[in-house]
Amino acid sequence: DRGGRLNADAYPPWAGLLAVAMLVTILYSAWGTRREIPHLPKAAPGNGEPMVRRLLRELGSAFQNLSFRWLFGGVLIVYIMVGVDSALNLYMYEFFWELSGNEILIVALMSPVGLMAGSGLTQALHRRFDKKSPLVAGTAGWAIFQIFPVVLRLAGWFPDNGTTALLVGLGAFKFLQGFVVMQALVTFGSMMADVADEHELESGRRQEGIFFGAVAFSGKAATGMGNMLAGIALDLISWPRGEAVRTAADVAPDTLVSLGMVYGPIVSGFAAVSVWCYTHYRLDRGQHRRVLEQLAEIRAGADRTNAGSATP
């Protein structure tokens, strides 16, 4: 049951399968949304400026937006935490919680189930609160539910390994973690669109691609950095190496405690920095409404001008 996860030869074909699946998914998404292209805002025509120079100039323009800078800083911290979490998950499941393959599958599936369940709440929260509140609450909630199981285990208040109660407890925390973080995921994208509106009003240019592209590219880099930091953390806690390391009995108890501390309180503690960044976001509901009204006036004026110039 544990052999496949500890078989190094199994990982290259698994990575290849995932790469193909991701490629197919991306192509299918692009093909399925092509009908939306005619309805997208038209980009301003180029002026012959080299592509790299134009990209750097537009990035610089985007980072002049204060709201974007705080959102960008906060989400980079989140991506680093996600990178560390994904790299250490197998170690936690295999050695800290000592779960079987089927148990890992059950626990891991509870997070996407929580995400889907949480998606029904986001719209109601946006109607009742400014978007900053669900973003902050979702980010903080992810960290809290990351910490709780580890802290409860180290305090001796969590079910023992190998019990049904442990499986239920871990599954419940993963479900709740997915449920609350969904509020942050959806809200962040919505806030980025609001920032694009604000930037258009200030600069006269519509640049969703720059904003979302900068976040997506930097997020990949930050997640990779998180994976690297996880490896450094394993070295710092003297995690044993070699094929002989197959169960928790092959790891010193103090090292297992250190693993739990890194995975739970230490990594999740960085969420406080992310939340601090998000609290500086100032584009509230009223401001965004005024931005949309001014944009509507500007666009209506442009349409009238174009219509007048087209009249013979």
PDB file of C-alpha atoms in Angstrom:
ATOM      1  CA  ASP A   1       0.000   0.000   0.000  1.00  0.00           C
ATOM      2  CA  ARG A   2       2.926   2.337   0.738  1.00  0.00           C
ATOM      3  CA  GLY A   3       5.352   1.054  -1.881  1.00  0.00           C
ATOM      4  CA  GLY A   4       4.156   3.160  -4.819  1.00  0.00           C
ATOM      5  CA  ARG A   5       4.563   6.463  -3.016  1.00  0.00           C
ATOM      6  CA  LEU A   6       8.083   5.542  -1.938  1.00  0.00           C
ATOM      7  CA  ASN A   7       9.125   4.247  -5.371  1.00  0.00           C
ATOM      8  CA  ALA A   8      11.275   6.904  -7.047  1.00  0.00           C
ATOM      9  CA  ASP A   9      10.898   5.236 -10.466  1.00  0.00           C
ATOM     10  CA  ALA A  10       7.138   5.823 -10.386  1.00  0.00           C
ATOM     11  CA  TYR A  11       7.395   9.614 -10.298  1.00  0.00           C
ATOM     12  CA  PRO A  12       8.707  10.422 -13.841  1.00  0.00           C
ATOM     13  CA  PRO A  13       5.780   8.695 -15.636  1.00  0.00           C
ATOM     14  CA  TRP A  14       3.360  10.222 -13.131  1.00  0.00           C
ATOM     15  CA  ALA A  15       4.782  13.685 -13.863  1.00  0.00           C
ATOM     16  CA  GLY A  16       4.493  13.019 -17.600  1.00  0.00           C
ATOM     17  CA  LEU A  17       0.855  12.005 -17.232  1.00  0.00           C
ATOM     18  CA  LEU A  18       0.078  15.165 -15.285  1.00  0.00           C
ATOM     19  CA  ALA A  19       1.858  17.313 -17.885  1.00  0.00           C
ATOM     20  CA  VAL A  20      -0.263  15.822 -20.677  1.00  0.00           C
ATOM     21  CA  ALA A  21      -3.447  16.249 -18.624  1.00  0.00           C
ATOM     22  CA  MET A  22      -2.632  19.907 -17.942  1.00  0.00           C
ATOM     23  CA  LEU A  23      -1.874  20.573 -21.607  1.00  0.00           C
ATOM     24  CA  VAL A  24      -5.165  19.009 -22.722  1.00  0.00           C
ATOM     25  CA  THR A  25      -7.086  20.974 -20.088  1.00  0.00           C
ATOM     26  CA  ILE A  26      -5.494  24.282 -21.122  1.00  0.00           C
ATOM     27  CA  LEU A  27      -6.196  23.689 -24.816  1.00  0.00           C
ATOM     28  CA  TYR A  28      -9.770  22.638 -24.090  1.00  0.00           C
ATOM     29  CA  SER A  29     -10.332  25.765 -21.969  1.00  0.00           C
ATOM     30  CA  ALA A  30      -8.911  28.015 -24.672  1.00  0.00           C
ATOM     31  CA  TRP A  31     -11.031  26.365 -27.360  1.00  0.00           C
ATOM     32  CA  GLY A  32     -14.176  26.454 -25.233  1.00  0.00           C
ATOM     33  CA  THR A  33     -13.920  30.177 -24.472  1.00  0.00           C
ATOM     34  CA  ARG A  34     -12.991  31.398 -27.974  1.00  0.00           C
ATOM     35  CA  ARG A  35     -16.573  32.621 -28.537  1.00  0.00           C
ATOM     36  CA  GLU A  36     -15.939  35.319 -25.929  1.00  0.00           C
ATOM     37  CA  ILE A  37     -13.136  36.921 -27.957  1.00  0.00           C
ATOM     38  CA  PRO A  38     -15.393  39.329 -29.918  1.00  0.00           C
ATOM     39  CA  HIS A  39     -16.791  40.677 -26.652  1.00  0.00           C
ATOM     40  CA  LEU A  40     -13.418  41.471 -25.064  1.00  0.00           C
ATOM     41  CA  PRO A  41     -12.112  45.067 -24.874  1.00  0.00           C
ATOM     42  CA  LYS A  42      -9.958  45.924 -27.865  1.00  0.00           C
ATOM     43  CA  ALA A  43      -6.299  46.571 -27.162  1.00  0.00           C
ATOM     44  CA  ALA A  44      -4.800  49.833 -28.328  1.00  0.00           C
ATOM     45  CA  PRO A  45      -2.838  49.478 -31.582  1.00  0.00           C
ATOM     46  CA  GLY A  46       0.904  49.143 -31.211  1.00  0.00           C
ATOM     47  CA  ASN A  47       3.263  51.979 -32.086  1.00  0.00           C
ATOM     48  CA  GLY A  48       6.183  49.878 -33.263  1.00  0.00           C
ATOM     49  CA  GLU A  49       7.714  49.708 -29.767  1.00  0.00           C
ATOM     50  CA  PRO A  50       9.697  46.494 -29.118  1.00  0.00           C
ATOM     51  CA  MET A  51       7.609  43.900 -27.311  1.00  0.00           C
ATOM     52  CA  VAL A  52       9.933  43.510 -24.303  1.00  0.00           C
ATOM     53  CA  ARG A  53      10.174  47.267 -23.782  1.00  0.00           C
ATOM     54  CA  ARG A  54       6.406  47.624 -24.043  1.00  0.00           C
ATOM     55  CA  LEU A  55       5.884  44.779 -21.579  1.00  0.00           C
ATOM     56  CA  LEU A  56       8.228  46.354 -19.029  1.00  0.00           C
ATOM     57  CA  ARG A  57       6.584  49.742 -19.472  1.00  0.00           C
ATOM     58  CA  GLU A  58       3.099  48.322 -18.965  1.00  0.00           C
ATOM     59  CA  LEU A  59       4.241  46.348 -15.927  1.00  0.00           C
ATOM     60  CA  GLY A  60       5.670  49.516 -14.460  1.00  0.00           C
ATOM     61  CA  SER A  61       2.366  51.255 -15.101  1.00  0.00           C
ATOM     62  CA  ALA A  62       0.465  48.436 -13.406  1.00  0.00           C
ATOM     63  CA  PHE A  63       2.645  48.572 -10.298  1.00  0.00           C
ATOM     64  CA  GLN A  64       1.939  52.265  -9.929  1.00  0.00           C
ATOM     65  CA  ASN A  65      -1.560  51.224  -8.836  1.00  0.00           C
ATOM     66  CA  LEU A  66      -1.503  51.081  -5.032  1.00  0.00           C
ATOM     67  CA  SER A  67      -4.358  48.570  -4.770  1.00  0.00           C
ATOM     68  CA  PHE A  68      -2.574  46.178  -7.123  1.00  0.00           C
ATOM     69  CA  ARG A  69       0.708  46.421  -5.233  1.00  0.00           C
ATOM     70  CA  TRP A  70      -0.900  45.338  -1.958  1.00  0.00           C
ATOM     71  CA  LEU A  71      -2.885  42.526  -3.572  1.00  0.00           C
ATOM     72  CA  PHE A  72       0.212  41.344  -5.433  1.00  0.00           C
ATOM     73  CA  GLY A  73       2.369  41.330  -2.294  1.00  0.00           C
ATOM     74  CA  GLY A  74      -0.239  39.446  -0.308  1.00  0.00           C
ATOM     75  CA  VAL A  75      -0.843  36.744  -2.888  1.00  0.00           C
ATOM     76  CA  LEU A  76       2.884  36.093  -3.373  1.00  0.00           C
ATOM     77  CA  ILE A  77       3.103  35.108   0.291  1.00  0.00           C
ATOM     78  CA  VAL A  78       0.124  32.804  -0.228  1.00  0.00           C
ATOM     79  CA  TYR A  79       1.784  31.143  -3.213  1.00  0.00           C
ATOM     80  CA  ILE A  80       4.940  30.522  -1.199  1.00  0.00           C
ATOM     81  CA  MET A  81       2.852  28.895   1.547  1.00  0.00           C
ATOM     82  CA  VAL A  82       1.070  26.760  -1.040  1.00  0.00           C
ATOM     83  CA  GLY A  83       4.427  25.644  -2.427  1.00  0.00           C
ATOM     84  CA  VAL A  84       5.701  24.565   0.982  1.00  0.00           C
ATOM     85  CA  ASP A  85       2.378  22.880   1.775  1.00  0.00           C
ATOM     86  CA  SER A  86       2.334  20.871  -1.463  1.00  0.00           C
ATOM     87  CA  ALA A  87       5.941  19.754  -1.009  1.00  0.00           C
ATOM     88  CA  LEU A  88       5.457  18.616   2.590  1.00  0.00           C
ATOM     89  CA  ASN A  89       2.005  17.038   2.231  1.00  0.00           C
ATOM     90  CA  LEU A  90       3.345  13.600   1.389  1.00  0.00           C
ATOM     91  CA  TYR A  91       5.737  13.681   4.331  1.00  0.00           C
ATOM     92  CA  MET A  92       2.899  14.622   6.683  1.00  0.00           C
ATOM     93  CA  TYR A  93       0.506  12.013   5.354  1.00  0.00           C
ATOM     94  CA  GLU A  94       3.120   9.272   5.230  1.00  0.00           C
ATOM     95  CA  PHE A  95       5.123   9.826   8.394  1.00  0.00           C
ATOM     96  CA  PHE A  96       3.334  12.263  10.714  1.00  0.00           C
ATOM     97  CA  TRP A  97      -0.219  10.926  10.321  1.00  0.00           C
ATOM     98  CA  GLU A  98       0.781   7.451   8.987  1.00  0.00           C
ATOM     99  CA  LEU A  99      -2.123   7.242   6.539  1.00  0.00           C
ATOM    100  CA  SER A 100      -2.638   4.469   4.005  1.00  0.00           C
ATOM    101  CA  GLY A 101      -3.029   5.177   0.303  1.00  0.00           C
ATOM    102  CA  ASN A 102      -6.829   5.044   0.438  1.00  0.00           C
ATOM    103  CA  GLU A 103      -6.874   7.265   3.521  1.00  0.00           C
ATOM    104  CA  ILE A 104      -4.673   9.858   1.809  1.00  0.00           C
ATOM    105  CA  LEU A 105      -7.079   9.877  -1.133  1.00  0.00           C
ATOM    106  CA  ILE A 106     -10.075  10.437   1.148  1.00  0.00           C
ATOM    107  CA  VAL A 107      -8.424  13.267   3.075  1.00  0.00           C
ATOM    108  CA  ALA A 108      -7.074  14.926  -0.077  1.00  0.00           C
ATOM    109  CA  LEU A 109     -10.501  14.826  -1.763  1.00  0.00           C
ATOM    110  CA  MET A 110     -12.136  16.661   1.120  1.00  0.00           C
ATOM    111  CA  SER A 111     -10.366  19.898   0.147  1.00  0.00           C
ATOM    112  CA  PRO A 112     -11.903  20.161  -3.371  1.00  0.00           C
ATOM    113  CA  VAL A 113     -15.251  19.104  -1.917  1.00  0.00           C
ATOM    114  CA  GLY A 114     -14.954  22.003   0.515  1.00  0.00           C
ATOM    115  CA  LEU A 115     -14.008  24.314  -2.343  1.00  0.00           C
ATOM    116  CA  MET A 116     -17.114  23.389  -4.299  1.00  0.00           C
ATOM    117  CA  ALA A 117     -19.330  23.749  -1.243  1.00  0.00           C
ATOM    118  CA  GLY A 118     -17.818  27.132  -0.419  1.00  0.00           C
ATOM    119  CA  SER A 119     -18.443  28.511  -3.894  1.00  0.00           C
ATOM    120  CA  GLY A 120     -22.135  28.908  -3.098  1.00  0.00           C
ATOM    121  CA  LEU A 121     -21.411  31.316  -0.246  1.00  0.00           C
ATOM    122  CA  THR A 122     -19.155  33.822  -1.998  1.00  0.00           C
ATOM    123  CA  GLN A 123     -21.827  35.774  -3.837  1.00  0.00           C
ATOM    124  CA  ALA A 124     -23.842  36.254  -0.654  1.00  0.00           C
ATOM    125  CA  LEU A 125     -20.742  37.507   1.166  1.00  0.00           C
ATOM    126  CA  HIS A 126     -20.028  39.996  -1.623  1.00  0.00           C
ATOM    127  CA  ARG A 127     -23.550  41.369  -1.342  1.00  0.00           C
ATOM    128  CA  ARG A 128     -23.208  41.872   2.399  1.00  0.00           C
ATOM    129  CA  PHE A 129     -19.556  42.876   2.838  1.00  0.00           C
ATOM    130  CA  ASP A 130     -16.822  44.714   0.985  1.00  0.00           C
ATOM    131  CA  LYS A 131     -14.622  42.262  -0.883  1.00  0.00           C
ATOM    132  CA  LYS A 132     -11.647  42.791   1.395  1.00  0.00           C
ATOM    133  CA  SER A 133     -13.425  41.023   4.268  1.00  0.00           C
ATOM    134  CA  PRO A 134     -13.928  37.629   2.512  1.00  0.00           C
ATOM    135  CA  LEU A 135     -10.366  37.813   1.170  1.00  0.00           C
ATOM    136  CA  VAL A 136      -8.878  38.396   4.620  1.00  0.00           C
ATOM    137  CA  ALA A 137     -11.179  35.857   6.300  1.00  0.00           C
ATOM    138  CA  GLY A 138     -10.502  33.192   3.675  1.00  0.00           C
ATOM    139  CA  THR A 139      -6.726  33.611   3.893  1.00  0.00           C
ATOM    140  CA  ALA A 140      -6.717  33.598   7.690  1.00  0.00           C
ATOM    141  CA  GLY A 141      -9.113  30.635   7.743  1.00  0.00           C
ATOM    142  CA  TRP A 142      -6.810  28.578   5.526  1.00  0.00           C
ATOM    143  CA  ALA A 143      -3.954  29.192   7.958  1.00  0.00           C
ATOM    144  CA  ILE A 144      -6.058  28.396  11.034  1.00  0.00           C
ATOM    145  CA  PHE A 145      -7.237  25.041   9.683  1.00  0.00           C
ATOM    146  CA  GLN A 146      -3.677  24.252   8.626  1.00  0.00           C
ATOM    147  CA  ILE A 147      -2.427  24.820  12.156  1.00  0.00           C
ATOM    148  CA  PHE A 148      -5.162  23.242  14.267  1.00  0.00           C
ATOM    149  CA  PRO A 149      -4.624  19.510  13.542  1.00  0.00           C
ATOM    150  CA  VAL A 150      -0.878  19.730  14.150  1.00  0.00           C
ATOM    151  CA  VAL A 151      -1.189  21.787  17.322  1.00  0.00           C
ATOM    152  CA  LEU A 152      -3.917  19.511  18.671  1.00  0.00           C
ATOM    153  CA  ARG A 153      -1.759  16.440  17.963  1.00  0.00           C
ATOM    154  CA  LEU A 154       1.309  17.937  19.650  1.00  0.00           C
ATOM    155  CA  ALA A 155      -0.869  18.836  22.640  1.00  0.00           C
ATOM    156  CA  GLY A 156      -2.172  15.256  22.792  1.00  0.00           C
ATOM    157  CA  TRP A 157      -5.763  16.246  21.968  1.00  0.00           C
ATOM    158  CA  PHE A 158      -6.116  14.711  18.494  1.00  0.00           C
ATOM    159  CA  PRO A 159      -7.050  11.087  17.669  1.00  0.00           C
ATOM    160  CA  ASP A 160      -4.280   8.517  17.482  1.00  0.00           C
ATOM    161  CA  ASN A 161      -2.799   7.377  14.181  1.00  0.00           C
ATOM    162  CA  GLY A 162      -4.507   4.411  12.607  1.00  0.00           C
ATOM    163  CA  THR A 163      -7.963   5.241  13.964  1.00  0.00           C
ATOM    164  CA  THR A 164     -11.157   6.107  12.140  1.00  0.00           C
ATOM    165  CA  ALA A 165     -11.459   9.206  14.318  1.00  0.00           C
ATOM    166  CA  LEU A 166      -8.151  10.491  12.903  1.00  0.00           C
ATOM    167  CA  LEU A 167      -9.413  10.077   9.348  1.00  0.00           C
ATOM    168  CA  VAL A 168     -12.660  11.870  10.170  1.00  0.00           C
ATOM    169  CA  GLY A 169     -10.836  14.681  11.956  1.00  0.00           C
ATOM    170  CA  LEU A 170      -8.317  15.298   9.176  1.00  0.00           C
ATOM    171  CA  GLY A 171     -11.048  15.106   6.544  1.00  0.00           C
ATOM    172  CA  ALA A 172     -13.184  17.623   8.434  1.00  0.00           C
ATOM    173  CA  PHE A 173     -10.316  20.099   8.731  1.00  0.00           C
ATOM    174  CA  LYS A 174      -9.464  19.737   5.022  1.00  0.00           C
ATOM    175  CA  PHE A 175     -13.118  20.306   4.113  1.00  0.00           C
ATOM    176  CA  LEU A 176     -13.307  23.438   6.262  1.00  0.00           C
ATOM    177  CA  GLN A 177      -9.999  24.677   4.881  1.00  0.00           C
ATOM    178  CA  GLY A 178     -11.276  24.335   1.321  1.00  0.00           C
ATOM    179  CA  PHE A 179     -14.610  25.930   2.245  1.00  0.00           C
ATOM    180  CA  VAL A 180     -13.072  29.090   3.692  1.00  0.00           C
ATOM    181  CA  VAL A 181     -10.224  29.504   1.211  1.00  0.00           C
ATOM    182  CA  MET A 182     -12.729  29.433  -1.645  1.00  0.00           C
ATOM    183  CA  GLN A 183     -13.940  32.814  -0.435  1.00  0.00           C
ATOM    184  CA  ALA A 184     -10.425  34.192  -0.843  1.00  0.00           C
ATOM    185  CA  LEU A 185      -9.857  32.577  -4.252  1.00  0.00           C
ATOM    186  CA  VAL A 186     -13.024  33.908  -5.871  1.00  0.00           C
ATOM    187  CA  THR A 187     -12.779  37.283  -4.164  1.00  0.00           C
ATOM    188  CA  PHE A 188      -9.173  37.819  -5.210  1.00  0.00           C
ATOM    189  CA  GLY A 189     -10.055  37.409  -8.890  1.00  0.00           C
ATOM    190  CA  SER A 190     -12.994  39.778  -8.512  1.00  0.00           C
ATOM    191  CA  MET A 191     -10.804  42.370  -6.799  1.00  0.00           C
ATOM    192  CA  MET A 192      -8.232  42.115  -9.575  1.00  0.00           C
ATOM    193  CA  ALA A 193     -10.968  42.941 -12.083  1.00  0.00           C
ATOM    194  CA  ASP A 194     -11.921  45.950  -9.942  1.00  0.00           C
ATOM    195  CA  VAL A 195      -8.289  47.078  -9.953  1.00  0.00           C
ATOM    196  CA  ALA A 196      -8.277  46.837 -13.755  1.00  0.00           C
ATOM    197  CA  ASP A 197     -11.286  49.183 -13.788  1.00  0.00           C
ATOM    198  CA  GLU A 198      -9.516  51.649 -11.502  1.00  0.00           C
ATOM    199  CA  HIS A 199      -6.369  51.492 -13.602  1.00  0.00           C
ATOM    200  CA  GLU A 200      -8.337  52.130 -16.798  1.00  0.00           C
ATOM    201  CA  LEU A 201      -9.851  55.247 -15.261  1.00  0.00           C
ATOM    202  CA  GLU A 202      -6.457  56.520 -14.112  1.00  0.00           C
ATOM    203  CA  SER A 203      -4.419  55.645 -17.202  1.00  0.00           C
ATOM    204  CA  GLY A 204      -6.948  55.393 -20.014  1.00  0.00           C
ATOM    205  CA  ARG A 205      -5.751  51.857 -20.848  1.00  0.00           C
ATOM    206  CA  ARG A 206      -7.537  48.555 -20.287  1.00  0.00           C
ATOM    207  CA  GLN A 207      -4.906  46.055 -19.108  1.00  0.00           C
ATOM    208  CA  GLU A 208      -6.446  42.992 -17.450  1.00  0.00           C
ATOM    209  CA  GLY A 209      -3.848  40.841 -19.180  1.00  0.00           C
ATOM    210  CA  ILE A 210      -0.966  42.646 -17.501  1.00  0.00           C
ATOM    211  CA  PHE A 211      -2.519  42.397 -14.025  1.00  0.00           C
ATOM    212  CA  PHE A 212      -3.601  38.767 -14.208  1.00  0.00           C
ATOM    213  CA  GLY A 213      -0.518  37.738 -16.172  1.00  0.00           C
ATOM    214  CA  ALA A 214       1.831  39.282 -13.616  1.00  0.00           C
ATOM    215  CA  VAL A 215       0.055  37.452 -10.798  1.00  0.00           C
ATOM    216  CA  ALA A 216      -0.043  34.129 -12.668  1.00  0.00           C
ATOM    217  CA  PHE A 217       3.630  34.201 -13.691  1.00  0.00           C
ATOM    218  CA  SER A 218       4.853  35.391 -10.307  1.00  0.00           C
ATOM    219  CA  GLY A 219       2.608  32.839  -8.607  1.00  0.00           C
ATOM    220  CA  LYS A 220       4.318  29.997 -10.478  1.00  0.00           C
ATOM    221  CA  ALA A 221       7.718  31.338  -9.447  1.00  0.00           C
ATOM    222  CA  ALA A 222       6.651  31.839  -5.828  1.00  0.00           C
ATOM    223  CA  THR A 223       5.175  28.329  -5.627  1.00  0.00           C
ATOM    224  CA  GLY A 224       8.456  26.951  -6.925  1.00  0.00           C
ATOM    225  CA  MET A 225      10.275  28.982  -4.283  1.00  0.00           C
ATOM    226  CA  GLY A 226       7.977  27.438  -1.688  1.00  0.00           C
ATOM    227  CA  ASN A 227       8.981  23.964  -2.886  1.00  0.00           C
ATOM    228  CA  MET A 228      12.629  24.938  -2.580  1.00  0.00           C
ATOM    229  CA  LEU A 229      12.102  26.333   0.919  1.00  0.00           C
ATOM    230  CA  ALA A 230      10.405  23.078   1.913  1.00  0.00           C
ATOM    231  CA  GLY A 231      13.516  21.177   0.861  1.00  0.00           C
ATOM    232  CA  ILE A 232      15.713  23.546   2.870  1.00  0.00           C
ATOM    233  CA  ALA A 233      13.432  23.088   5.878  1.00  0.00           C
ATOM    234  CA  LEU A 234      13.789  19.297   5.627  1.00  0.00           C
ATOM    235  CA  ASP A 235      17.563  19.705   5.676  1.00  0.00           C
ATOM    236  CA  LEU A 236      17.379  22.036   8.682  1.00  0.00           C
ATOM    237  CA  ILE A 237      15.360  19.517  10.713  1.00  0.00           C
ATOM    238  CA  SER A 238      17.798  16.750   9.657  1.00  0.00           C
ATOM    239  CA  TRP A 239      15.220  14.679   7.837  1.00  0.00           C
ATOM    240  CA  PRO A 240      16.739  11.219   7.153  1.00  0.00           C
ATOM    241  CA  ARG A 241      17.435  10.096   3.598  1.00  0.00           C
ATOM    242  CA  GLY A 242      17.694   6.791   1.796  1.00  0.00           C
ATOM    243  CA  GLU A 243      15.516   3.860   0.822  1.00  0.00           C
ATOM    244  CA  ALA A 244      15.544   2.600   4.401  1.00  0.00           C
ATOM    245  CA  VAL A 245      13.247   5.473   5.461  1.00  0.00           C
ATOM    246  CA  ARG A 246       9.817   3.926   4.862  1.00  0.00           C
ATOM    247  CA  THR A 247       7.720   4.431   8.007  1.00  0.00           C
ATOM    248  CA  ALA A 248       7.475   6.774  10.975  1.00  0.00           C
ATOM    249  CA  ALA A 249       9.516   4.261  12.984  1.00  0.00           C
ATOM    250  CA  ASP A 250      12.503   5.144  10.777  1.00  0.00           C
ATOM    251  CA  VAL A 251      12.342   8.839  11.756  1.00  0.00           C
ATOM    252  CA  ALA A 252      13.361  10.289  15.104  1.00  0.00           C
ATOM    253  CA  PRO A 253      10.367  11.527  17.166  1.00  0.00           C
ATOM    254  CA  ASP A 254      11.906  14.997  17.532  1.00  0.00           C
ATOM    255  CA  THR A 255      12.252  15.221  13.754  1.00  0.00           C
ATOM    256  CA  LEU A 256       8.579  14.346  13.309  1.00  0.00           C
ATOM    257  CA  VAL A 257       7.649  17.089  15.763  1.00  0.00           C
ATOM    258  CA  SER A 258       9.816  19.550  13.813  1.00  0.00           C
ATOM    259  CA  LEU A 259       8.109  18.472  10.573  1.00  0.00           C
ATOM    260  CA  GLY A 260       4.709  19.199  12.110  1.00  0.00           C
ATOM    261  CA  MET A 261       5.863  22.599  13.339  1.00  0.00           C
ATOM    262  CA  VAL A 262       7.169  23.574   9.891  1.00  0.00           C
ATOM    263  CA  TYR A 263       4.042  22.340   8.098  1.00  0.00           C
ATOM    264  CA  GLY A 264       1.611  23.904  10.563  1.00  0.00           C
ATOM    265  CA  PRO A 265       2.475  26.915  12.723  1.00  0.00           C
ATOM    266  CA  ILE A 266       5.627  28.128  10.972  1.00  0.00           C
ATOM    267  CA  VAL A 267       4.351  28.080   7.380  1.00  0.00           C
ATOM    268  CA  SER A 268       0.859  29.250   8.285  1.00  0.00           C
ATOM    269  CA  GLY A 269       2.306  32.063  10.349  1.00  0.00           C
ATOM    270  CA  PHE A 270       3.293  33.774   7.094  1.00  0.00           C
ATOM    271  CA  ALA A 271      -0.419  34.190   6.398  1.00  0.00           C
ATOM    272  CA  ALA A 272      -0.301  37.057   8.894  1.00  0.00           C
ATOM    273  CA  VAL A 273       1.956  38.936   6.448  1.00  0.00           C
ATOM    274  CA  SER A 274      -0.444  38.229   3.600  1.00  0.00           C
ATOM    275  CA  VAL A 275      -3.429  39.421   5.638  1.00  0.00           C
ATOM    276  CA  TRP A 276      -1.491  42.550   6.623  1.00  0.00           C
ATOM    277  CA  CYS A 277      -0.937  43.323   2.928  1.00  0.00           C
ATOM    278  CA  TYR A 278      -4.616  42.793   2.127  1.00  0.00           C
ATOM    279  CA  THR A 279      -5.745  45.148   4.886  1.00  0.00           C
ATOM    280  CA  HIS A 280      -4.079  48.003   2.972  1.00  0.00           C
ATOM    281  CA  TYR A 281      -6.373  47.516  -0.021  1.00  0.00           C
ATOM    282  CA  ARG A 282      -8.562  50.639  -0.240  1.00  0.00           C
ATOM    283  CA  LEU A 283     -10.813  50.141  -3.300  1.00  0.00           C
ATOM    284  CA  ASP A 284     -14.102  49.546  -1.484  1.00  0.00           C
ATOM    285  CA  ARG A 285     -17.574  49.041  -2.941  1.00  0.00           C
ATOM    286  CA  GLY A 286     -18.462  52.732  -3.026  1.00  0.00           C
ATOM    287  CA  GLN A 287     -15.214  53.732  -4.722  1.00  0.00           C
ATOM    288  CA  HIS A 288     -15.566  51.004  -7.309  1.00  0.00           C
ATOM    289  CA  ARG A 289     -19.122  52.083  -8.076  1.00  0.00           C
ATOM    290  CA  ARG A 290     -17.878  55.610  -8.725  1.00  0.00           C
ATOM    291  CA  VAL A 291     -15.107  54.247 -10.937  1.00  0.00           C
ATOM    292  CA  LEU A 292     -17.645  52.333 -13.034  1.00  0.00           C
ATOM    293  CA  GLU A 293     -19.880  55.387 -13.349  1.00  0.00           C
ATOM    294  CA  GLN A 294     -17.007  57.546 -14.561  1.00  0.00           C
ATOM    295  CA  LEU A 295     -15.874  54.869 -16.994  1.00  0.00           C
ATOM    296  CA  ALA A 296     -19.406  54.603 -18.366  1.00  0.00           C
ATOM    297  CA  GLU A 297     -19.465  58.356 -18.962  1.00  0.00           C
ATOM    298  CA  ILE A 298     -16.084  58.300 -20.678  1.00  0.00           C
ATOM    299  CA  ARG A 299     -17.076  55.380 -22.925  1.00  0.00           C
ATOM    300  CA  ALA A 300     -20.420  56.968 -23.766  1.00  0.00           C
ATOM    301  CA  GLY A 301     -18.623  60.180 -24.727  1.00  0.00           C
ATOM    302  CA  ALA A 302     -16.181  58.231 -26.885  1.00  0.00           C
ATOM    303  CA  ASP A 303     -19.060  56.433 -28.624  1.00  0.00           C
ATOM    304  CA  ARG A 304     -20.762  59.736 -29.368  1.00  0.00           C
ATOM    305  CA  THR A 305     -17.531  61.157 -30.748  1.00  0.00           C
ATOM    306  CA  ASN A 306     -16.949  58.124 -32.951  1.00  0.00           C
ATOM    307  CA  ALA A 307     -20.552  58.200 -34.163  1.00  0.00           C
ATOM    308  CA  GLY A 308     -20.236  61.910 -35.027  1.00  0.00           C
ATOM    309  CA  SER A 309     -16.994  61.437 -36.914  1.00  0.00           C
ATOM    310  CA  ALA A 310     -18.492  58.539 -38.869  1.00  0.00           C
ATOM    311  CA  THR A 311     -21.479  60.658 -40.004  1.00  0.00           C
ATOM    312  CA  PRO A 312     -20.961  61.926 -43.597  1.00  0.00           C
TER     313      PRO A 312
END
